[in-house]
Amino acid sequence: MKIKRSDFPKEFIFGTATSAYQIEGAAFEDGKEPSIWDIFSHEKGNVKNMENSDVACDHYYRFEEDVELMSQLGLDAYRFSISWPRVLNKNGKKNQKGIDFYNRLVDKLLEKNIIPFITLYHWDLPYYLYEKGGWVNDDIALYFRDYAAMMFELLGDRVKHWITLNEPWCSAFLGYYMGIHAPGHKDINEALKAAHNLLRAHGYAVGVFREIVKDGKVGITNVVMKVEPANEVEEDYQMAVLVDEFINGWFHDPVVFGKYPENAKGVFGKLGIRTYDNDLDIISVPIDFFGVNYYTRQLVTYDPDEPFMYKIVPGNLPKTEMGWEVYPSGLYDMLKKLYIRYRLPLYITENGMAGPDKLEGGLVKDTYRIDYLMKHFEMALKAINDGIDLRGYFIWSLMDNFEWAEGYSKRFGIIYVDYSTQKRYFKDSALWLKDFLNS
Ligand SMILES: CO[C@H](O)c1c[n+]2c([nH]1)[C@H](O)[C@@H](O)[C@H](O)[C@H]2CO
């Protein structure tokens, strides 16, 4: 059964998502200070082929063309992030040229009737704050609060949908424990501290949001993985519960319940890893929605030789270029689980796939991406029809961009970017989406 746009509630919004560091470029121009990713990507061995976002998709200079493309597709909304080091310099002064860029971007979106959704933090911490300790310095929550208040003051008259953090799990565990993201640390105690300070930053920002953008909605976007036992044996089921708490619970429970998940907290305690319970009242100030970034499932199996007694097992379903299984039913399962547990409205703030996209004669035949998106749209519609308060869906991503440690080797866009010419090309998936949005 082919679903149509009209099967969704008329107020449901379809959009695309990007982030500042992945598309803007102009990394050192117009007064922008370096971020931890500007430094990390220039250090050998961190990013495939030593690629970086000095230029990326040159969006800082091409944003009008890009908004025009969004308008041609008929998108309802666009999710993007603010580069903190582009708008606030190391002396705590506003960088007016950086602020003007976001003013012009927001005004262009509104002119085209595209609803802006802003993410305040999508991993590009100002390097000058990292030098003060970054996310492991408790003061960072207040620096973030002041940055958030400034952006709410500057754009809150026109932007009514805000996301404090994108995937604090990645910032904390990829950045401070696994070392594969900036700042490249490998210290579990730093990771737990960073996680707590990220959540404190979120809570402080929501507090000032309520004073400044009275008619706005604010939430937080988390990684959402369907965690399943690799084998249907008791010990794997137990590991699935634990890993679900590590990945999903650790950043959802404190925000709603004001407490960390018990099993995971117990495991950290047993391993002598410190956890925190200060400011849980600030962390759990009420929010208006959860942003859900769903891509795939994670199969786990018990392994006593691993630090946390589990390891990830690659499943046998078809995989994307990232090696992630295509698992649409996991989206439905997680939307239902989140809605039952937290009773909050939901937006899918990211869903999409990296494909073997080839530009031939100005076309990209990414039928696999059309199939992927259609199957996930069907799960979103099923969730809505089952009474889940799902309000929107943002495809990751509007255009091919800098895929962090993978550099430009992974293409997630519905628009193809030829980085040698900066020309944009609608992939077949974009043309399909345009038809779908008009169906
Ligand atoms: C399991 O995937 C994560 O939820 C995830 C996937 N992704 C993300 N988070 C980030 O929010 C984006 O910046 C990435 O570009 C995007 C694609 O990798």
Tab-separated table of C-alpha atoms and ligand atoms in Angstrom:
chain	number	residue	atom	x	y	z
A	1	MET	CA	0.000	0.000	0.000
A	2	LYS	CA	1.619	3.289	-1.113
A	3	ILE	CA	1.175	5.974	1.522
A	4	LYS	CA	0.521	9.592	0.609
A	5	ARG	CA	1.251	12.886	2.338
A	6	SER	CA	-2.487	13.290	2.845
A	7	ASP	CA	-2.527	10.132	5.001
A	8	PHE	CA	-0.657	12.182	7.632
A	9	PRO	CA	-2.384	14.842	9.772
A	10	LYS	CA	-2.385	18.148	7.889
A	11	GLU	CA	-0.381	19.821	10.687
A	12	PHE	CA	2.313	17.106	10.547
A	13	ILE	CA	5.574	18.600	9.252
A	14	PHE	CA	8.105	17.084	6.880
A	15	GLY	CA	11.568	18.591	6.822
A	16	THR	CA	15.266	17.964	6.400
A	17	ALA	CA	18.077	18.346	8.918
A	18	THR	CA	21.700	19.502	8.842
A	19	SER	CA	24.255	20.843	11.311
A	20	ALA	CA	26.577	23.843	11.244
A	21	TYR	CA	29.943	22.095	11.279
A	22	GLN	CA	28.870	19.627	8.605
A	23	ILE	CA	27.712	22.103	5.941
A	24	GLU	CA	28.702	25.743	6.618
A	25	GLY	CA	32.421	25.880	5.821
A	26	ALA	CA	33.898	29.399	6.367
A	27	ALA	CA	35.477	27.759	9.397
A	28	PHE	CA	37.847	30.666	10.130
A	29	GLU	CA	36.110	33.574	8.415
A	30	ASP	CA	34.108	36.632	9.462
A	31	GLY	CA	35.252	36.435	13.054
A	32	LYS	CA	34.392	32.791	13.685
A	33	GLU	CA	36.535	31.201	16.401
A	34	PRO	CA	37.710	27.570	16.015
A	35	SER	CA	35.545	24.781	17.432
A	36	ILE	CA	36.843	21.541	18.922
A	37	TRP	CA	35.976	19.900	15.578
A	38	ASP	CA	38.044	22.459	13.623
A	39	ILE	CA	41.043	21.456	15.742
A	40	PHE	CA	40.232	17.710	15.911
A	41	SER	CA	39.714	17.365	12.136
A	42	HIS	CA	43.082	19.012	11.454
A	43	GLU	CA	44.903	16.557	13.723
A	44	LYS	CA	46.263	13.530	11.868
A	45	GLY	CA	44.385	10.264	12.134
A	46	ASN	CA	41.048	11.585	13.396
A	47	VAL	CA	39.134	11.946	10.137
A	48	LYS	CA	39.263	9.667	7.087
A	49	ASN	CA	41.604	11.104	4.413
A	50	MET	CA	42.420	13.984	6.823
A	51	GLU	CA	39.251	15.718	5.579
A	52	ASN	CA	37.766	18.697	7.452
A	53	SER	CA	34.995	21.269	7.234
A	54	ASP	CA	37.047	24.299	6.326
A	55	VAL	CA	34.834	24.588	3.218
A	56	ALA	CA	32.330	21.681	3.481
A	57	CYS	CA	29.228	22.585	1.414
A	58	ASP	CA	30.135	26.295	1.496
A	59	HIS	CA	26.666	26.853	2.951
A	60	TYR	CA	27.758	30.022	4.771
A	61	TYR	CA	27.999	31.686	1.344
A	62	ARG	CA	25.379	29.597	-0.514
A	63	PHE	CA	22.532	29.484	2.014
A	64	GLU	CA	20.134	31.461	-0.212
A	65	GLU	CA	20.531	28.900	-3.021
A	66	ASP	CA	20.063	26.062	-0.502
A	67	VAL	CA	16.881	27.551	0.944
A	68	GLU	CA	15.607	27.961	-2.611
A	69	LEU	CA	16.192	24.228	-3.177
A	70	MET	CA	14.264	23.400	0.023
A	71	SER	CA	11.420	25.567	-1.230
A	72	GLN	CA	11.417	23.811	-4.625
A	73	LEU	CA	11.022	20.495	-2.791
A	74	GLY	CA	8.048	21.827	-0.847
A	75	LEU	CA	9.544	21.195	2.605
A	76	ASP	CA	7.487	22.343	5.598
A	77	ALA	CA	10.468	22.811	7.937
A	78	TYR	CA	14.262	22.838	8.182
A	79	ARG	CA	16.340	21.798	11.190
A	80	PHE	CA	19.798	23.365	11.444
A	81	SER	CA	22.261	24.215	14.192
A	82	ILE	CA	23.970	27.385	15.367
A	83	SER	CA	27.767	27.365	15.468
A	84	TRP	CA	28.444	28.648	19.021
A	85	PRO	CA	32.016	29.780	18.147
A	86	ARG	CA	30.647	31.709	15.134
A	87	VAL	CA	28.409	33.950	17.275
A	88	LEU	CA	30.326	34.359	20.547
A	89	ASN	CA	34.071	35.046	20.687
A	90	LYS	CA	36.596	34.129	23.376
A	91	ASN	CA	36.158	37.485	25.109
A	92	GLY	CA	32.471	36.707	25.517
A	93	LYS	CA	31.607	39.295	22.884
A	94	LYS	CA	29.005	38.802	20.150
A	95	ASN	CA	30.371	38.278	16.634
A	96	GLN	CA	27.897	40.401	14.654
A	97	LYS	CA	28.865	38.953	11.241
A	98	GLY	CA	28.118	35.469	12.514
A	99	ILE	CA	24.833	36.580	14.036
A	100	ASP	CA	23.889	38.328	10.781
A	101	PHE	CA	24.342	35.034	8.904
A	102	TYR	CA	21.741	33.325	11.098
A	103	ASN	CA	19.409	36.318	10.922
A	104	ARG	CA	19.528	36.206	7.117
A	105	LEU	CA	19.089	32.412	7.067
A	106	VAL	CA	16.016	32.572	9.353
A	107	ASP	CA	14.510	35.453	7.362
A	108	LYS	CA	15.059	33.566	4.087
A	109	LEU	CA	13.367	30.455	5.503
A	110	LEU	CA	10.375	32.455	6.749
A	111	GLU	CA	10.129	34.236	3.394
A	112	LYS	CA	9.773	30.765	1.804
A	113	ASN	CA	7.270	29.608	4.478
A	114	ILE	CA	9.734	27.048	5.842
A	115	ILE	CA	9.539	26.595	9.627
A	116	PRO	CA	13.009	26.910	11.259
A	117	PHE	CA	13.912	24.383	13.966
A	118	ILE	CA	17.179	25.402	15.649
A	119	THR	CA	19.596	23.094	17.458
A	120	LEU	CA	21.773	25.144	19.808
A	121	TYR	CA	24.558	22.568	20.130
A	122	HIS	CA	25.508	20.004	17.484
A	123	TRP	CA	29.006	19.089	18.773
A	124	ASP	CA	31.072	22.140	17.715
A	125	LEU	CA	32.090	23.467	21.150
A	126	PRO	CA	34.175	26.685	21.016
A	127	TYR	CA	37.813	25.657	21.411
A	128	TYR	CA	38.359	28.508	23.883
A	129	LEU	CA	35.868	26.772	26.239
A	130	TYR	CA	37.552	23.412	25.717
A	131	GLU	CA	40.747	25.117	26.916
A	132	LYS	CA	38.838	25.933	30.131
A	133	GLY	CA	37.951	22.221	30.551
A	134	GLY	CA	35.079	21.916	28.079
A	135	TRP	CA	32.235	19.611	29.124
A	136	VAL	CA	34.127	18.339	32.188
A	137	ASN	CA	34.248	21.832	33.694
A	138	ASP	CA	31.013	22.336	35.653
A	139	ASP	CA	30.935	26.028	34.673
A	140	ILE	CA	30.236	24.961	31.071
A	141	ALA	CA	26.525	24.688	31.925
A	142	LEU	CA	26.437	28.409	32.740
A	143	TYR	CA	28.414	29.343	29.614
A	144	PHE	CA	25.846	27.332	27.607
A	145	ARG	CA	22.972	29.017	29.461
A	146	ASP	CA	24.317	32.471	28.539
A	147	TYR	CA	24.890	31.438	24.898
A	148	ALA	CA	21.366	29.997	24.744
A	149	ALA	CA	19.843	33.140	26.297
A	150	MET	CA	21.659	35.287	23.722
A	151	MET	CA	20.296	33.208	20.820
A	152	PHE	CA	16.789	33.150	22.281
A	153	GLU	CA	16.920	36.973	22.531
A	154	LEU	CA	18.274	37.349	18.982
A	155	LEU	CA	16.084	34.838	17.104
A	156	GLY	CA	13.266	33.902	19.470
A	157	ASP	CA	10.939	36.505	17.933
A	158	ARG	CA	10.909	34.478	14.687
A	159	VAL	CA	12.021	30.967	15.733
A	160	LYS	CA	9.575	29.080	17.945
A	161	HIS	CA	11.018	25.544	17.880
A	162	TRP	CA	14.323	24.953	19.664
A	163	ILE	CA	16.454	21.924	20.512
A	164	THR	CA	19.050	22.448	23.237
A	165	LEU	CA	21.446	19.580	22.439
A	166	ASN	CA	21.904	17.105	19.608
A	167	GLU	CA	22.711	13.647	20.981
A	168	PRO	CA	24.570	14.351	24.241
A	169	TRP	CA	25.381	10.602	24.227
A	170	CYS	CA	27.710	11.190	21.259
A	171	SER	CA	29.290	14.306	22.796
A	172	ALA	CA	29.979	12.432	26.044
A	173	PHE	CA	30.778	8.853	24.978
A	174	LEU	CA	32.234	9.290	21.470
A	175	GLY	CA	34.049	12.465	22.502
A	176	TYR	CA	35.283	11.621	25.989
A	177	TYR	CA	35.296	7.770	26.186
A	178	MET	CA	35.783	6.233	22.741
A	179	GLY	CA	37.844	9.142	21.462
A	180	ILE	CA	36.494	8.910	17.896
A	181	HIS	CA	34.832	12.337	18.069
A	182	ALA	CA	36.199	15.680	19.296
A	183	PRO	CA	37.859	16.281	21.702
A	184	GLY	CA	39.176	12.692	21.321
A	185	HIS	CA	39.523	11.778	24.996
A	186	LYS	CA	39.379	8.175	26.279
A	187	ASP	CA	38.333	8.441	29.907
A	188	ILE	CA	35.072	6.924	31.166
A	189	ASN	CA	35.053	9.153	34.246
A	190	GLU	CA	35.334	12.241	32.053
A	191	ALA	CA	32.543	10.837	29.875
A	192	LEU	CA	30.154	10.472	32.828
A	193	LYS	CA	31.030	13.963	34.039
A	194	ALA	CA	30.562	15.391	30.549
A	195	ALA	CA	27.205	13.605	30.242
A	196	HIS	CA	26.038	15.158	33.485
A	197	ASN	CA	27.219	18.651	32.528
A	198	LEU	CA	25.573	18.339	29.106
A	199	LEU	CA	22.291	17.542	30.853
A	200	ARG	CA	22.818	20.413	33.319
A	201	ALA	CA	23.467	22.733	30.359
A	202	HIS	CA	20.226	21.534	28.801
A	203	GLY	CA	18.278	22.247	31.996
A	204	TYR	CA	19.718	25.732	32.488
A	205	ALA	CA	18.929	26.597	28.863
A	206	VAL	CA	15.316	25.462	29.214
A	207	GLY	CA	15.036	27.657	32.316
A	208	VAL	CA	16.007	30.836	30.459
A	209	PHE	CA	13.967	29.771	27.412
A	210	ARG	CA	10.787	29.962	29.477
A	211	GLU	CA	11.598	33.600	30.349
A	212	ILE	CA	12.574	34.709	26.845
A	213	VAL	CA	10.538	32.773	24.252
A	214	LYS	CA	7.183	32.535	26.011
A	215	ASP	CA	5.319	31.256	22.942
A	216	GLY	CA	8.024	28.778	21.905
A	217	LYS	CA	8.583	25.024	22.254
A	218	VAL	CA	11.854	23.520	23.471
A	219	GLY	CA	13.159	19.968	23.615
A	220	ILE	CA	16.272	17.835	23.415
A	221	THR	CA	17.303	15.408	20.641
A	222	ASN	CA	18.768	12.039	21.582
A	223	VAL	CA	20.247	9.024	19.851
A	224	VAL	CA	17.450	6.447	19.824
A	225	MET	CA	18.564	2.884	19.135
A	226	LYS	CA	16.387	-0.238	19.211
A	227	VAL	CA	18.563	-2.482	21.403
A	228	GLU	CA	17.949	-6.229	20.980
A	229	PRO	CA	19.598	-9.446	22.280
A	230	ALA	CA	21.770	-11.078	19.609
A	231	ASN	CA	20.684	-14.495	20.919
A	232	GLU	CA	17.412	-15.255	22.672
A	233	VAL	CA	19.124	-16.331	25.866
A	234	GLU	CA	18.678	-14.851	29.334
A	235	GLU	CA	22.138	-13.243	29.566
A	236	ASP	CA	21.676	-11.459	26.225
A	237	TYR	CA	18.254	-10.206	27.263
A	238	GLN	CA	19.857	-8.835	30.436
A	239	MET	CA	22.544	-7.073	28.388
A	240	ALA	CA	19.879	-5.602	26.102
A	241	VAL	CA	18.172	-4.036	29.137
A	242	LEU	CA	21.494	-2.614	30.331
A	243	VAL	CA	22.591	-1.250	26.938
A	244	ASP	CA	19.155	0.263	26.392
A	245	GLU	CA	19.770	2.162	29.640
A	246	PHE	CA	23.315	3.135	28.636
A	247	ILE	CA	22.244	4.551	25.278
A	248	ASN	CA	18.585	5.532	25.544
A	249	GLY	CA	17.780	5.765	29.256
A	250	TRP	CA	20.840	7.677	30.351
A	251	PHE	CA	19.771	10.819	28.459
A	252	HIS	CA	15.981	10.469	28.601
A	253	ASP	CA	15.259	9.443	32.207
A	254	PRO	CA	17.073	12.336	33.985
A	255	VAL	CA	15.351	14.887	31.713
A	256	VAL	CA	11.862	13.633	32.624
A	257	PHE	CA	12.189	11.764	35.934
A	258	GLY	CA	15.180	13.614	37.439
A	259	LYS	CA	17.071	10.343	37.960
A	260	TYR	CA	19.477	8.101	36.080
A	261	PRO	CA	18.452	4.525	35.160
A	262	GLU	CA	19.158	2.154	38.058
A	263	ASN	CA	20.817	-0.866	36.350
A	264	ALA	CA	23.301	1.247	34.435
A	265	LYS	CA	24.008	3.405	37.491
A	266	GLY	CA	24.630	0.239	39.499
A	267	VAL	CA	27.085	-1.126	36.915
A	268	PHE	CA	29.031	2.144	36.879
A	269	GLY	CA	29.106	2.114	40.703
A	270	LYS	CA	30.385	-1.494	40.806
A	271	LEU	CA	33.156	-0.541	38.378
A	272	GLY	CA	34.172	2.398	40.562
A	273	ILE	CA	32.962	4.924	38.005
A	274	ARG	CA	31.499	8.008	39.638
A	275	THR	CA	27.961	9.101	38.782
A	276	TYR	CA	26.316	12.399	39.739
A	277	ASP	CA	23.064	13.492	41.312
A	278	ASN	CA	23.504	17.250	41.731
A	279	ASP	CA	21.164	19.614	39.847
A	280	LEU	CA	18.783	16.811	38.859
A	281	ASP	CA	15.972	19.281	39.609
A	282	ILE	CA	17.448	21.662	37.012
A	283	ILE	CA	18.045	18.830	34.522
A	284	SER	CA	14.426	17.732	34.785
A	285	VAL	CA	12.673	21.057	34.228
A	286	PRO	CA	9.681	20.281	31.968
A	287	ILE	CA	10.252	20.253	28.196
A	288	ASP	CA	7.777	20.329	25.316
A	289	PHE	CA	8.997	17.408	23.152
A	290	PHE	CA	11.707	14.818	22.563
A	291	GLY	CA	13.645	14.840	19.288
A	292	VAL	CA	14.251	11.278	18.088
A	293	ASN	CA	17.278	10.445	15.939
A	294	TYR	CA	16.589	6.915	14.720
A	295	TYR	CA	18.699	5.012	12.176
A	296	THR	CA	18.995	1.363	13.146
A	297	ARG	CA	19.033	-1.295	15.836
A	298	GLN	CA	21.877	-2.545	17.983
A	299	LEU	CA	22.309	-6.284	18.625
A	300	VAL	CA	24.147	-7.036	21.862
A	301	THR	CA	25.531	-10.208	23.413
A	302	TYR	CA	26.972	-10.983	26.842
A	303	ASP	CA	30.771	-11.007	26.877
A	304	PRO	CA	32.473	-11.139	30.305
A	305	ASP	CA	35.798	-10.045	28.756
A	306	GLU	CA	34.394	-6.662	27.737
A	307	PRO	CA	34.599	-3.627	30.109
A	308	PHE	CA	30.807	-3.451	30.344
A	309	MET	CA	30.245	-7.203	29.822
A	310	TYR	CA	28.718	-6.834	26.361
A	311	LYS	CA	29.722	-6.493	22.775
A	312	ILE	CA	27.866	-5.392	19.698
A	313	VAL	CA	27.082	-8.058	17.103
A	314	PRO	CA	26.581	-7.145	13.418
A	315	GLY	CA	23.106	-8.331	12.378
A	316	ASN	CA	22.279	-10.100	9.098
A	317	LEU	CA	19.809	-7.570	7.644
A	318	PRO	CA	20.702	-5.415	4.603
A	319	LYS	CA	23.039	-2.601	5.664
A	320	THR	CA	23.692	0.988	4.563
A	321	GLU	CA	27.159	2.381	3.710
A	322	MET	CA	27.627	3.011	7.446
A	323	GLY	CA	27.215	-0.715	8.126
A	324	TRP	CA	23.918	0.006	9.916
A	325	GLU	CA	21.101	-2.467	9.424
A	326	VAL	CA	17.960	-1.177	7.707
A	327	TYR	CA	15.345	-1.822	10.418
A	328	PRO	CA	12.205	0.294	9.950
A	329	SER	CA	10.131	-1.558	12.571
A	330	GLY	CA	12.650	-0.390	15.188
A	331	LEU	CA	11.466	3.155	14.560
A	332	TYR	CA	7.883	2.219	15.410
A	333	ASP	CA	8.998	0.230	18.470
A	334	MET	CA	11.064	3.115	19.845
A	335	LEU	CA	8.432	5.795	19.165
A	336	LYS	CA	5.942	3.667	21.086
A	337	LYS	CA	8.394	2.920	23.925
A	338	LEU	CA	9.344	6.597	24.320
A	339	TYR	CA	5.745	7.807	24.163
A	340	ILE	CA	4.532	5.287	26.750
A	341	ARG	CA	7.445	5.914	29.127
A	342	TYR	CA	7.755	9.719	28.896
A	343	ARG	CA	4.322	10.870	27.650
A	344	LEU	CA	5.862	13.705	25.586
A	345	PRO	CA	5.177	14.787	21.981
A	346	LEU	CA	7.825	13.484	19.588
A	347	TYR	CA	9.582	14.725	16.451
A	348	ILE	CA	11.775	12.445	14.365
A	349	THR	CA	14.636	14.935	14.139
A	350	GLU	CA	16.845	12.590	12.084
A	351	ASN	CA	16.297	9.515	9.937
A	352	GLY	CA	18.059	8.630	6.699
A	353	MET	CA	20.806	6.566	5.139
A	354	ALA	CA	24.257	6.741	3.598
A	355	GLY	CA	24.202	5.210	0.134
A	356	PRO	CA	26.615	4.360	-2.717
A	357	ASP	CA	25.463	7.479	-4.557
A	358	LYS	CA	26.937	8.006	-8.029
A	359	LEU	CA	26.399	11.166	-10.073
A	360	GLU	CA	25.891	10.174	-13.733
A	361	GLY	CA	24.673	12.655	-16.316
A	362	GLY	CA	23.464	14.958	-13.579
A	363	LEU	CA	21.346	12.214	-12.001
A	364	VAL	CA	21.697	10.011	-8.933
A	365	LYS	CA	19.569	6.856	-9.042
A	366	ASP	CA	19.223	6.324	-5.281
A	367	THR	CA	16.169	4.056	-5.399
A	368	TYR	CA	17.511	2.360	-2.234
A	369	ARG	CA	17.059	5.676	-0.358
A	370	ILE	CA	13.494	6.089	-1.679
A	371	ASP	CA	12.764	2.576	-0.414
A	372	TYR	CA	14.413	3.337	2.963
A	373	LEU	CA	12.483	6.570	3.434
A	374	MET	CA	9.159	5.115	2.326
A	375	LYS	CA	9.482	2.207	4.767
A	376	HIS	CA	10.286	4.598	7.645
A	377	PHE	CA	7.477	6.966	6.637
A	378	GLU	CA	5.139	3.968	6.869
A	379	MET	CA	6.329	3.261	10.439
A	380	ALA	CA	5.832	6.921	11.383
A	381	LEU	CA	2.276	6.803	10.015
A	382	LYS	CA	1.596	3.550	11.863
A	383	ALA	CA	2.754	5.223	15.099
A	384	ILE	CA	0.436	8.192	14.489
A	385	ASN	CA	-2.502	5.898	13.706
A	386	ASP	CA	-1.776	4.014	16.950
A	387	GLY	CA	-2.249	7.246	18.904
A	388	ILE	CA	1.371	8.313	19.360
A	389	ASP	CA	1.762	12.115	19.377
A	390	LEU	CA	4.334	12.267	16.585
A	391	ARG	CA	4.436	15.778	15.092
A	392	GLY	CA	7.160	15.805	12.470
A	393	TYR	CA	9.828	14.018	10.509
A	394	PHE	CA	13.205	15.471	9.447
A	395	ILE	CA	15.196	13.526	6.881
A	396	TRP	CA	18.932	13.342	7.492
A	397	SER	CA	20.073	15.038	5.415
A	398	LEU	CA	19.150	17.915	3.105
A	399	MET	CA	22.468	17.523	1.271
A	400	ASP	CA	25.602	15.406	1.347
A	401	ASN	CA	27.942	16.803	3.990
A	402	PHE	CA	30.901	16.210	6.332
A	403	GLU	CA	30.163	12.927	8.096
A	404	TRP	CA	32.446	13.463	11.128
A	405	ALA	CA	35.205	10.822	11.389
A	406	GLU	CA	34.091	9.430	7.994
A	407	GLY	CA	34.744	12.734	6.259
A	408	TYR	CA	32.959	13.146	2.902
A	409	SER	CA	33.038	9.430	2.080
A	410	LYS	CA	29.490	8.923	3.342
A	411	ARG	CA	26.627	10.575	1.451
A	412	PHE	CA	23.347	10.988	3.415
A	413	GLY	CA	21.798	13.788	1.388
A	414	ILE	CA	18.722	13.789	-0.797
A	415	ILE	CA	20.688	16.475	-2.661
A	416	TYR	CA	24.044	15.442	-4.133
A	417	VAL	CA	26.957	17.835	-3.588
A	418	ASP	CA	29.835	17.808	-6.075
A	419	TYR	CA	32.493	19.205	-3.707
A	420	SER	CA	34.860	20.066	-6.572
A	421	THR	CA	32.335	22.511	-8.039
A	422	GLN	CA	29.933	22.974	-5.070
A	423	LYS	CA	27.112	22.270	-7.530
A	424	ARG	CA	23.968	20.748	-6.020
A	425	TYR	CA	21.936	18.018	-7.811
A	426	PHE	CA	18.513	16.637	-6.795
A	427	LYS	CA	18.898	12.874	-6.322
A	428	ASP	CA	15.963	10.692	-7.377
A	429	SER	CA	15.022	10.610	-3.670
A	430	ALA	CA	14.607	14.404	-3.687
A	431	LEU	CA	12.378	14.232	-6.759
A	432	TRP	CA	10.405	11.432	-5.117
A	433	LEU	CA	10.065	13.487	-1.918
A	434	LYS	CA	8.844	16.499	-3.908
A	435	ASP	CA	6.090	14.339	-5.444
A	436	PHE	CA	5.280	12.777	-2.057
A	437	LEU	CA	4.930	16.185	-0.393
A	438	ASN	CA	2.473	17.170	-3.094
A	439	SER	CA	0.568	13.856	-2.937
B	1	LIG	C1	23.165	6.025	15.270
B	1	LIG	O1	23.255	7.208	14.521
B	1	LIG	C2	23.195	8.401	15.314
B	1	LIG	O2	21.962	8.517	15.960
B	1	LIG	C3	23.446	9.561	14.413
B	1	LIG	C4	23.564	9.567	13.042
B	1	LIG	N1	23.835	10.861	12.706
B	1	LIG	C5	23.894	11.619	13.834
B	1	LIG	N2	23.611	10.819	14.873
B	1	LIG	C6	24.288	13.059	13.910
B	1	LIG	O3	23.302	13.808	14.597
B	1	LIG	C7	24.552	13.642	12.527
B	1	LIG	O4	25.393	14.785	12.678
B	1	LIG	C8	25.178	12.568	11.623
B	1	LIG	O5	25.594	13.128	10.391
B	1	LIG	C9	24.123	11.465	11.392
B	1	LIG	C10	24.557	10.397	10.381
B	1	LIG	O6	25.611	9.663	10.902
